[in-house]
Amino acid sequence: MSASILLEVCIDSVESAVAAERGGADRVELCGNLYEGGTTPSAGMIARVRGRVKIGLQVMIRPRGGDFCYTPDEFEVMKRDIVMAKQLGANGIVLGLLDAEGGVDVSRTRELIQMARPMNVTFHRAFDMSRDLQKALQDIKDAGADRILTSGAEPEAERALPVISSLVKAAGDRIIIIACGAMDASNARNIVEQTGVRQIHAGLGAATASPMRYRNDRIAMGAVQGMEYQRMVVPEESVRKLRETLKG
């Protein structure tokens, strides 16, 4: 590939942040609660990750799982979380707000973006849940975001190559399209070549067994049975393989 492709890795732990940096990631997106698609991480988590890695740190601003149509109280929570992320040294934030009809909530998105500056802002995959991707793209441009994260409204980016390509063309120089969705070393090069994206976002988390020897399997602390004794960690080698693939 003639030009460098920026690699962002989604993480939810200090361990994964360090592995991502060592593996060659340019940036991490820090979330809590990835089983619900990612929510705002704790202040302690943001501070510790910031202290351990030097690469770009994007912090998810999402007060809960579920839809992206937020109540006034939830909107106020998002404002306070943006202030927190800024104070703790994040380089940017990741957010997304829709209205009840599936359009971008432009006014509140713009308000949060202005509050976030000088941090950069990515509009996340709430974009993929919108009614009209091209209209949403224009609205997000108008709101002032720097980037849009998208799988082309499909579970996997490979299923939406023409859609992502059309979004890259429509974005022009005003906003950056980041491709995501089941991205790894086996498919990233093809996705980049077919769509023209210059930035990609990958999860890469792998199940890691708990060190607990005593286990009570009769009950679960969360909604997903059987998750008490494993966690998802990003392997350094998976990041390195993806980085090498992108170098081509």
PDB file of N, CA and C in Angstrom, residues 159-244:
ATOM      1  N   ARG A 159     -19.305  -7.206   3.889  1.00  0.00           N
ATOM      2  CA  ARG A 159     -20.620  -7.298   3.251  1.00  0.00           C
ATOM      3  C   ARG A 159     -21.078  -5.963   2.671  1.00  0.00           C
ATOM      4  N   ALA A 160     -20.340  -4.909   2.952  1.00  0.00           N
ATOM      5  CA  ALA A 160     -20.811  -3.569   2.579  1.00  0.00           C
ATOM      6  C   ALA A 160     -19.736  -2.758   1.869  1.00  0.00           C
ATOM      7  N   LEU A 161     -18.893  -3.411   1.110  1.00  0.00           N
ATOM      8  CA  LEU A 161     -17.792  -2.695   0.462  1.00  0.00           C
ATOM      9  C   LEU A 161     -18.266  -1.569  -0.457  1.00  0.00           C
ATOM     10  N   PRO A 162     -19.281  -1.781  -1.311  1.00  0.00           N
ATOM     11  CA  PRO A 162     -19.745  -0.671  -2.154  1.00  0.00           C
ATOM     12  C   PRO A 162     -20.315   0.491  -1.338  1.00  0.00           C
ATOM     13  N   VAL A 163     -21.005   0.165  -0.247  1.00  0.00           N
ATOM     14  CA  VAL A 163     -21.586   1.215   0.600  1.00  0.00           C
ATOM     15  C   VAL A 163     -20.481   2.043   1.246  1.00  0.00           C
ATOM     16  N   ILE A 164     -19.495   1.376   1.816  1.00  0.00           N
ATOM     17  CA  ILE A 164     -18.398   2.096   2.465  1.00  0.00           C
ATOM     18  C   ILE A 164     -17.637   2.933   1.450  1.00  0.00           C
ATOM     19  N   SER A 165     -17.413   2.380   0.273  1.00  0.00           N
ATOM     20  CA  SER A 165     -16.737   3.132  -0.783  1.00  0.00           C
ATOM     21  C   SER A 165     -17.504   4.398  -1.143  1.00  0.00           C
ATOM     22  N   SER A 166     -18.820   4.291  -1.234  1.00  0.00           N
ATOM     23  CA  SER A 166     -19.637   5.469  -1.567  1.00  0.00           C
ATOM     24  C   SER A 166     -19.579   6.512  -0.458  1.00  0.00           C
ATOM     25  N   LEU A 167     -19.483   6.059   0.781  1.00  0.00           N
ATOM     26  CA  LEU A 167     -19.375   6.990   1.905  1.00  0.00           C
ATOM     27  C   LEU A 167     -18.036   7.718   1.887  1.00  0.00           C
ATOM     28  N   VAL A 168     -16.971   7.007   1.552  1.00  0.00           N
ATOM     29  CA  VAL A 168     -15.655   7.637   1.450  1.00  0.00           C
ATOM     30  C   VAL A 168     -15.684   8.732   0.391  1.00  0.00           C
ATOM     31  N   LYS A 169     -16.294   8.455  -0.738  1.00  0.00           N
ATOM     32  CA  LYS A 169     -16.379   9.450  -1.815  1.00  0.00           C
ATOM     33  C   LYS A 169     -17.209  10.656  -1.374  1.00  0.00           C
ATOM     34  N   ALA A 170     -18.344  10.378  -0.705  1.00  0.00           N
ATOM     35  CA  ALA A 170     -19.218  11.471  -0.268  1.00  0.00           C
ATOM     36  C   ALA A 170     -18.585  12.301   0.842  1.00  0.00           C
ATOM     37  N   ALA A 171     -17.749  11.674   1.643  1.00  0.00           N
ATOM     38  CA  ALA A 171     -17.113  12.387   2.756  1.00  0.00           C
ATOM     39  C   ALA A 171     -16.127  13.424   2.260  1.00  0.00           C
ATOM     40  N   GLY A 172     -15.449  13.123   1.161  1.00  0.00           N
ATOM     41  CA  GLY A 172     -14.469  14.060   0.630  1.00  0.00           C
ATOM     42  C   GLY A 172     -13.389  14.371   1.644  1.00  0.00           C
ATOM     43  N   ASP A 173     -13.007  15.643   1.704  1.00  0.00           N
ATOM     44  CA  ASP A 173     -11.964  16.070   2.631  1.00  0.00           C
ATOM     45  C   ASP A 173     -12.530  16.622   3.936  1.00  0.00           C
ATOM     46  N   ARG A 174     -13.846  16.617   4.083  1.00  0.00           N
ATOM     47  CA  ARG A 174     -14.440  17.266   5.254  1.00  0.00           C
ATOM     48  C   ARG A 174     -14.533  16.360   6.471  1.00  0.00           C
ATOM     49  N   ILE A 175     -14.537  15.050   6.257  1.00  0.00           N
ATOM     50  CA  ILE A 175     -14.673  14.127   7.374  1.00  0.00           C
ATOM     51  C   ILE A 175     -14.044  12.793   6.976  1.00  0.00           C
ATOM     52  N   ILE A 176     -13.518  12.076   7.955  1.00  0.00           N
ATOM     53  CA  ILE A 176     -12.822  10.807   7.707  1.00  0.00           C
ATOM     54  C   ILE A 176     -13.759   9.643   7.979  1.00  0.00           C
ATOM     55  N   ILE A 177     -13.777   8.680   7.085  1.00  0.00           N
ATOM     56  CA  ILE A 177     -14.534   7.444   7.284  1.00  0.00           C
ATOM     57  C   ILE A 177     -13.585   6.372   7.821  1.00  0.00           C
ATOM     58  N   ILE A 178     -13.946   5.778   8.957  1.00  0.00           N
ATOM     59  CA  ILE A 178     -13.195   4.662   9.533  1.00  0.00           C
ATOM     60  C   ILE A 178     -14.010   3.397   9.306  1.00  0.00           C
ATOM     61  N   ALA A 179     -13.417   2.413   8.669  1.00  0.00           N
ATOM     62  CA  ALA A 179     -14.117   1.145   8.438  1.00  0.00           C
ATOM     63  C   ALA A 179     -13.944   0.223   9.636  1.00  0.00           C
ATOM     64  N   CYS A 180     -15.012  -0.496   9.970  1.00  0.00           N
ATOM     65  CA  CYS A 180     -14.978  -1.448  11.081  1.00  0.00           C
ATOM     66  C   CYS A 180     -15.937  -2.586  10.771  1.00  0.00           C
ATOM     67  N   GLY A 181     -15.919  -3.597  11.632  1.00  0.00           N
ATOM     68  CA  GLY A 181     -16.861  -4.703  11.482  1.00  0.00           C
ATOM     69  C   GLY A 181     -16.173  -5.993  11.103  1.00  0.00           C
ATOM     70  N   ALA A 182     -15.830  -6.816  12.113  1.00  0.00           N
ATOM     71  CA  ALA A 182     -15.168  -8.112  11.896  1.00  0.00           C
ATOM     72  C   ALA A 182     -13.880  -7.946  11.100  1.00  0.00           C
ATOM     73  N   MET A 183     -13.082  -6.989  11.509  1.00  0.00           N
ATOM     74  CA  MET A 183     -11.844  -6.638  10.807  1.00  0.00           C
ATOM     75  C   MET A 183     -10.661  -7.350  11.448  1.00  0.00           C
ATOM     76  N   ASP A 184      -9.847  -8.028  10.646  1.00  0.00           N
ATOM     77  CA  ASP A 184      -8.629  -8.652  11.162  1.00  0.00           C
ATOM     78  C   ASP A 184      -7.619  -8.804  10.030  1.00  0.00           C
ATOM     79  N   ALA A 185      -6.527  -9.520  10.310  1.00  0.00           N
ATOM     80  CA  ALA A 185      -5.452  -9.636   9.327  1.00  0.00           C
ATOM     81  C   ALA A 185      -5.874 -10.373   8.063  1.00  0.00           C
ATOM     82  N   SER A 186      -6.946 -11.159   8.141  1.00  0.00           N
ATOM     83  CA  SER A 186      -7.364 -11.949   6.983  1.00  0.00           C
ATOM     84  C   SER A 186      -8.128 -11.142   5.939  1.00  0.00           C
ATOM     85  N   ASN A 187      -8.681 -10.003   6.330  1.00  0.00           N
ATOM     86  CA  ASN A 187      -9.539  -9.276   5.390  1.00  0.00           C
ATOM     87  C   ASN A 187      -9.259  -7.780   5.288  1.00  0.00           C
ATOM     88  N   ALA A 188      -8.447  -7.240   6.180  1.00  0.00           N
ATOM     89  CA  ALA A 188      -8.283  -5.787   6.247  1.00  0.00           C
ATOM     90  C   ALA A 188      -7.726  -5.202   4.955  1.00  0.00           C
ATOM     91  N   ARG A 189      -6.758  -5.862   4.384  1.00  0.00           N
ATOM     92  CA  ARG A 189      -6.146  -5.327   3.159  1.00  0.00           C
ATOM     93  C   ARG A 189      -7.171  -5.214   2.039  1.00  0.00           C
ATOM     94  N   ASN A 190      -7.984  -6.231   1.871  1.00  0.00           N
ATOM     95  CA  ASN A 190      -9.003  -6.194   0.822  1.00  0.00           C
ATOM     96  C   ASN A 190     -10.019  -5.088   1.079  1.00  0.00           C
ATOM     97  N   ILE A 191     -10.429  -4.930   2.336  1.00  0.00           N
ATOM     98  CA  ILE A 191     -11.401  -3.884   2.676  1.00  0.00           C
ATOM     99  C   ILE A 191     -10.837  -2.508   2.346  1.00  0.00           C
ATOM    100  N   VAL A 192      -9.584  -2.279   2.704  1.00  0.00           N
ATOM    101  CA  VAL A 192      -8.949  -0.992   2.411  1.00  0.00           C
ATOM    102  C   VAL A 192      -8.870  -0.760   0.902  1.00  0.00           C
ATOM    103  N   GLU A 193      -8.440  -1.766   0.173  1.00  0.00           N
ATOM    104  CA  GLU A 193      -8.274  -1.612  -1.278  1.00  0.00           C
ATOM    105  C   GLU A 193      -9.601  -1.413  -1.997  1.00  0.00           C
ATOM    106  N   GLN A 194     -10.653  -2.061  -1.515  1.00  0.00           N
ATOM    107  CA  GLN A 194     -11.952  -1.988  -2.183  1.00  0.00           C
ATOM    108  C   GLN A 194     -12.738  -0.725  -1.833  1.00  0.00           C
ATOM    109  N   THR A 195     -12.428  -0.117  -0.706  1.00  0.00           N
ATOM    110  CA  THR A 195     -13.235   1.027  -0.252  1.00  0.00           C
ATOM    111  C   THR A 195     -12.514   2.364  -0.305  1.00  0.00           C
ATOM    112  N   GLY A 196     -11.195   2.348  -0.220  1.00  0.00           N
ATOM    113  CA  GLY A 196     -10.449   3.599  -0.199  1.00  0.00           C
ATOM    114  C   GLY A 196     -10.310   4.219   1.176  1.00  0.00           C
ATOM    115  N   VAL A 197     -10.725   3.527   2.233  1.00  0.00           N
ATOM    116  CA  VAL A 197     -10.552   4.080   3.582  1.00  0.00           C
ATOM    117  C   VAL A 197      -9.070   4.157   3.914  1.00  0.00           C
ATOM    118  N   ARG A 198      -8.713   5.133   4.754  1.00  0.00           N
ATOM    119  CA  ARG A 198      -7.331   5.287   5.203  1.00  0.00           C
ATOM    120  C   ARG A 198      -7.191   5.026   6.701  1.00  0.00           C
ATOM    121  N   GLN A 199      -8.319   4.727   7.351  1.00  0.00           N
ATOM    122  CA  GLN A 199      -8.296   4.380   8.768  1.00  0.00           C
ATOM    123  C   GLN A 199      -9.218   3.191   8.989  1.00  0.00           C
ATOM    124  N   ILE A 200      -8.774   2.247   9.842  1.00  0.00           N
ATOM    125  CA  ILE A 200      -9.618   1.104  10.176  1.00  0.00           C
ATOM    126  C   ILE A 200      -9.662   0.907  11.685  1.00  0.00           C
ATOM    127  N   HIS A 201     -10.719   0.235  12.119  1.00  0.00           N
ATOM    128  CA  HIS A 201     -10.987  -0.003  13.538  1.00  0.00           C
ATOM    129  C   HIS A 201     -11.222  -1.495  13.718  1.00  0.00           C
ATOM    130  N   ALA A 202     -10.496  -2.108  14.661  1.00  0.00           N
ATOM    131  CA  ALA A 202     -10.616  -3.552  14.869  1.00  0.00           C
ATOM    132  C   ALA A 202     -10.776  -3.872  16.348  1.00  0.00           C
ATOM    133  N   GLY A 203     -11.549  -4.928  16.628  1.00  0.00           N
ATOM    134  CA  GLY A 203     -11.726  -5.380  18.008  1.00  0.00           C
ATOM    135  C   GLY A 203     -10.594  -6.298  18.431  1.00  0.00           C
ATOM    136  N   LEU A 204     -10.493  -7.459  17.820  1.00  0.00           N
ATOM    137  CA  LEU A 204      -9.396  -8.413  18.021  1.00  0.00           C
ATOM    138  C   LEU A 204      -9.384  -9.100  19.381  1.00  0.00           C
ATOM    139  N   GLY A 205     -10.353  -8.838  20.231  1.00  0.00           N
ATOM    140  CA  GLY A 205     -10.372  -9.461  21.551  1.00  0.00           C
ATOM    141  C   GLY A 205     -10.513 -10.973  21.469  1.00  0.00           C
ATOM    142  N   ALA A 206      -9.775 -11.676  22.321  1.00  0.00           N
ATOM    143  CA  ALA A 206      -9.833 -13.136  22.382  1.00  0.00           C
ATOM    144  C   ALA A 206     -10.175 -13.560  23.808  1.00  0.00           C
ATOM    145  N   ALA A 207     -10.982 -14.601  23.934  1.00  0.00           N
ATOM    146  CA  ALA A 207     -11.395 -15.074  25.254  1.00  0.00           C
ATOM    147  C   ALA A 207     -10.191 -15.588  26.036  1.00  0.00           C
ATOM    148  N   THR A 208     -10.084 -15.118  27.272  1.00  0.00           N
ATOM    149  CA  THR A 208      -9.008 -15.528  28.171  1.00  0.00           C
ATOM    150  C   THR A 208      -9.619 -16.101  29.434  1.00  0.00           C
ATOM    151  N   ALA A 209      -9.151 -17.260  29.848  1.00  0.00           N
ATOM    152  CA  ALA A 209      -9.727 -17.930  31.017  1.00  0.00           C
ATOM    153  C   ALA A 209      -9.394 -17.186  32.301  1.00  0.00           C
ATOM    154  N   SER A 210     -10.330 -17.199  33.226  1.00  0.00           N
ATOM    155  CA  SER A 210     -10.125 -16.618  34.546  1.00  0.00           C
ATOM    156  C   SER A 210      -9.088 -17.424  35.324  1.00  0.00           C
ATOM    157  N   PRO A 211      -8.310 -16.765  36.198  1.00  0.00           N
ATOM    158  CA  PRO A 211      -7.371 -17.503  37.048  1.00  0.00           C
ATOM    159  C   PRO A 211      -8.053 -18.193  38.231  1.00  0.00           C
ATOM    160  N   MET A 212      -9.358 -17.976  38.407  1.00  0.00           N
ATOM    161  CA  MET A 212     -10.078 -18.578  39.532  1.00  0.00           C
ATOM    162  C   MET A 212     -10.051 -20.107  39.452  1.00  0.00           C
ATOM    163  N   ARG A 213      -9.623 -20.743  40.547  1.00  0.00           N
ATOM    164  CA  ARG A 213      -9.679 -22.207  40.618  1.00  0.00           C
ATOM    165  C   ARG A 213     -11.008 -22.669  41.201  1.00  0.00           C
ATOM    166  N   TYR A 214     -11.495 -21.953  42.223  1.00  0.00           N
ATOM    167  CA  TYR A 214     -12.829 -22.263  42.741  1.00  0.00           C
ATOM    168  C   TYR A 214     -13.849 -21.533  41.882  1.00  0.00           C
ATOM    169  N   ARG A 215     -14.891 -22.232  41.452  1.00  0.00           N
ATOM    170  CA  ARG A 215     -15.903 -21.628  40.586  1.00  0.00           C
ATOM    171  C   ARG A 215     -17.290 -22.074  41.020  1.00  0.00           C
ATOM    172  N   ASN A 216     -18.176 -21.107  41.156  1.00  0.00           N
ATOM    173  CA  ASN A 216     -19.585 -21.387  41.440  1.00  0.00           C
ATOM    174  C   ASN A 216     -20.356 -21.179  40.144  1.00  0.00           C
ATOM    175  N   ASP A 217     -20.625 -22.256  39.437  1.00  0.00           N
ATOM    176  CA  ASP A 217     -21.276 -22.169  38.130  1.00  0.00           C
ATOM    177  C   ASP A 217     -22.795 -22.135  38.208  1.00  0.00           C
ATOM    178  N   ARG A 218     -23.342 -22.142  39.427  1.00  0.00           N
ATOM    179  CA  ARG A 218     -24.806 -22.162  39.565  1.00  0.00           C
ATOM    180  C   ARG A 218     -25.435 -20.798  39.319  1.00  0.00           C
ATOM    181  N   ILE A 219     -24.663 -19.738  39.508  1.00  0.00           N
ATOM    182  CA  ILE A 219     -25.223 -18.395  39.377  1.00  0.00           C
ATOM    183  C   ILE A 219     -24.329 -17.538  38.493  1.00  0.00           C
ATOM    184  N   ALA A 220     -24.916 -16.459  37.977  1.00  0.00           N
ATOM    185  CA  ALA A 220     -24.166 -15.514  37.150  1.00  0.00           C
ATOM    186  C   ALA A 220     -24.384 -14.108  37.678  1.00  0.00           C
ATOM    187  N   MET A 221     -23.343 -13.313  37.676  1.00  0.00           N
ATOM    188  CA  MET A 221     -23.441 -11.929  38.138  1.00  0.00           C
ATOM    189  C   MET A 221     -23.953 -10.994  37.045  1.00  0.00           C
ATOM    190  N   GLY A 222     -23.897 -11.447  35.804  1.00  0.00           N
ATOM    191  CA  GLY A 222     -24.362 -10.626  34.692  1.00  0.00           C
ATOM    192  C   GLY A 222     -25.466 -11.308  33.925  1.00  0.00           C
ATOM    193  N   ALA A 223     -25.882 -10.657  32.848  1.00  0.00           N
ATOM    194  CA  ALA A 223     -27.000 -11.180  32.062  1.00  0.00           C
ATOM    195  C   ALA A 223     -26.599 -12.368  31.204  1.00  0.00           C
ATOM    196  N   VAL A 224     -25.303 -12.486  30.905  1.00  0.00           N
ATOM    197  CA  VAL A 224     -24.825 -13.554  30.033  1.00  0.00           C
ATOM    198  C   VAL A 224     -24.265 -14.685  30.881  1.00  0.00           C
ATOM    199  N   GLN A 225     -24.947 -15.806  30.901  1.00  0.00           N
ATOM    200  CA  GLN A 225     -24.509 -16.957  31.689  1.00  0.00           C
ATOM    201  C   GLN A 225     -23.158 -17.472  31.189  1.00  0.00           C
ATOM    202  N   GLY A 226     -22.279 -17.790  32.131  1.00  0.00           N
ATOM    203  CA  GLY A 226     -21.008 -18.396  31.771  1.00  0.00           C
ATOM    204  C   GLY A 226     -19.875 -17.428  31.507  1.00  0.00           C
ATOM    205  N   MET A 227     -20.114 -16.103  31.645  1.00  0.00           N
ATOM    206  CA  MET A 227     -19.065 -15.134  31.357  1.00  0.00           C
ATOM    207  C   MET A 227     -18.255 -14.757  32.593  1.00  0.00           C
ATOM    208  N   GLU A 228     -18.642 -15.280  33.772  1.00  0.00           N
ATOM    209  CA  GLU A 228     -17.920 -14.937  34.993  1.00  0.00           C
ATOM    210  C   GLU A 228     -16.462 -15.383  34.945  1.00  0.00           C
ATOM    211  N   TYR A 229     -16.194 -16.446  34.230  1.00  0.00           N
ATOM    212  CA  TYR A 229     -14.872 -17.053  34.285  1.00  0.00           C
ATOM    213  C   TYR A 229     -14.105 -16.963  32.969  1.00  0.00           C
ATOM    214  N   GLN A 230     -14.402 -15.913  32.219  1.00  0.00           N
ATOM    215  CA  GLN A 230     -13.556 -15.574  31.082  1.00  0.00           C
ATOM    216  C   GLN A 230     -13.686 -14.083  30.799  1.00  0.00           C
ATOM    217  N   ARG A 231     -12.697 -13.541  30.151  1.00  0.00           N
ATOM    218  CA  ARG A 231     -12.734 -12.138  29.745  1.00  0.00           C
ATOM    219  C   ARG A 231     -12.057 -12.014  28.402  1.00  0.00           C
ATOM    220  N   MET A 232     -12.363 -10.921  27.726  1.00  0.00           N
ATOM    221  CA  MET A 232     -11.804 -10.702  26.395  1.00  0.00           C
ATOM    222  C   MET A 232     -10.576  -9.797  26.511  1.00  0.00           C
ATOM    223  N   VAL A 233      -9.467 -10.257  25.971  1.00  0.00           N
ATOM    224  CA  VAL A 233      -8.218  -9.500  25.992  1.00  0.00           C
ATOM    225  C   VAL A 233      -7.656  -9.457  24.572  1.00  0.00           C
ATOM    226  N   VAL A 234      -7.145  -8.309  24.174  1.00  0.00           N
ATOM    227  CA  VAL A 234      -6.549  -8.167  22.844  1.00  0.00           C
ATOM    228  C   VAL A 234      -5.134  -8.732  22.864  1.00  0.00           C
ATOM    229  N   PRO A 235      -4.839  -9.746  22.056  1.00  0.00           N
ATOM    230  CA  PRO A 235      -3.477 -10.277  21.994  1.00  0.00           C
ATOM    231  C   PRO A 235      -2.556  -9.352  21.185  1.00  0.00           C
ATOM    232  N   GLU A 236      -1.389  -9.094  21.714  1.00  0.00           N
ATOM    233  CA  GLU A 236      -0.415  -8.259  21.013  1.00  0.00           C
ATOM    234  C   GLU A 236      -0.120  -8.797  19.618  1.00  0.00           C
ATOM    235  N   GLU A 237      -0.021 -10.119  19.492  1.00  0.00           N
ATOM    236  CA  GLU A 237       0.330 -10.722  18.214  1.00  0.00           C
ATOM    237  C   GLU A 237      -0.753 -10.487  17.157  1.00  0.00           C
ATOM    238  N   SER A 238      -2.021 -10.466  17.569  1.00  0.00           N
ATOM    239  CA  SER A 238      -3.099 -10.211  16.608  1.00  0.00           C
ATOM    240  C   SER A 238      -3.005  -8.800  16.046  1.00  0.00           C
ATOM    241  N   VAL A 239      -2.646  -7.849  16.909  1.00  0.00           N
ATOM    242  CA  VAL A 239      -2.466  -6.470  16.454  1.00  0.00           C
ATOM    243  C   VAL A 239      -1.276  -6.392  15.504  1.00  0.00           C
ATOM    244  N   ARG A 240      -0.194  -7.066  15.864  1.00  0.00           N
ATOM    245  CA  ARG A 240       1.006  -7.031  15.030  1.00  0.00           C
ATOM    246  C   ARG A 240       0.745  -7.621  13.639  1.00  0.00           C
ATOM    247  N   LYS A 241       0.026  -8.716  13.590  1.00  0.00           N
ATOM    248  CA  LYS A 241      -0.292  -9.334  12.297  1.00  0.00           C
ATOM    249  C   LYS A 241      -1.127  -8.401  11.432  1.00  0.00           C
ATOM    250  N   LEU A 242      -2.082  -7.728  12.052  1.00  0.00           N
ATOM    251  CA  LEU A 242      -2.915  -6.788  11.302  1.00  0.00           C
ATOM    252  C   LEU A 242      -2.084  -5.607  10.823  1.00  0.00           C
ATOM    253  N   ARG A 243      -1.214  -5.106  11.690  1.00  0.00           N
ATOM    254  CA  ARG A 243      -0.337  -3.997  11.304  1.00  0.00           C
ATOM    255  C   ARG A 243       0.544  -4.380  10.115  1.00  0.00           C
ATOM    256  N   GLU A 244       1.107  -5.576  10.154  1.00  0.00           N
ATOM    257  CA  GLU A 244       1.973  -6.031   9.064  1.00  0.00           C
ATOM    258  C   GLU A 244       1.190  -6.191   7.764  1.00  0.00           C
TER     259      GLU A 244
END
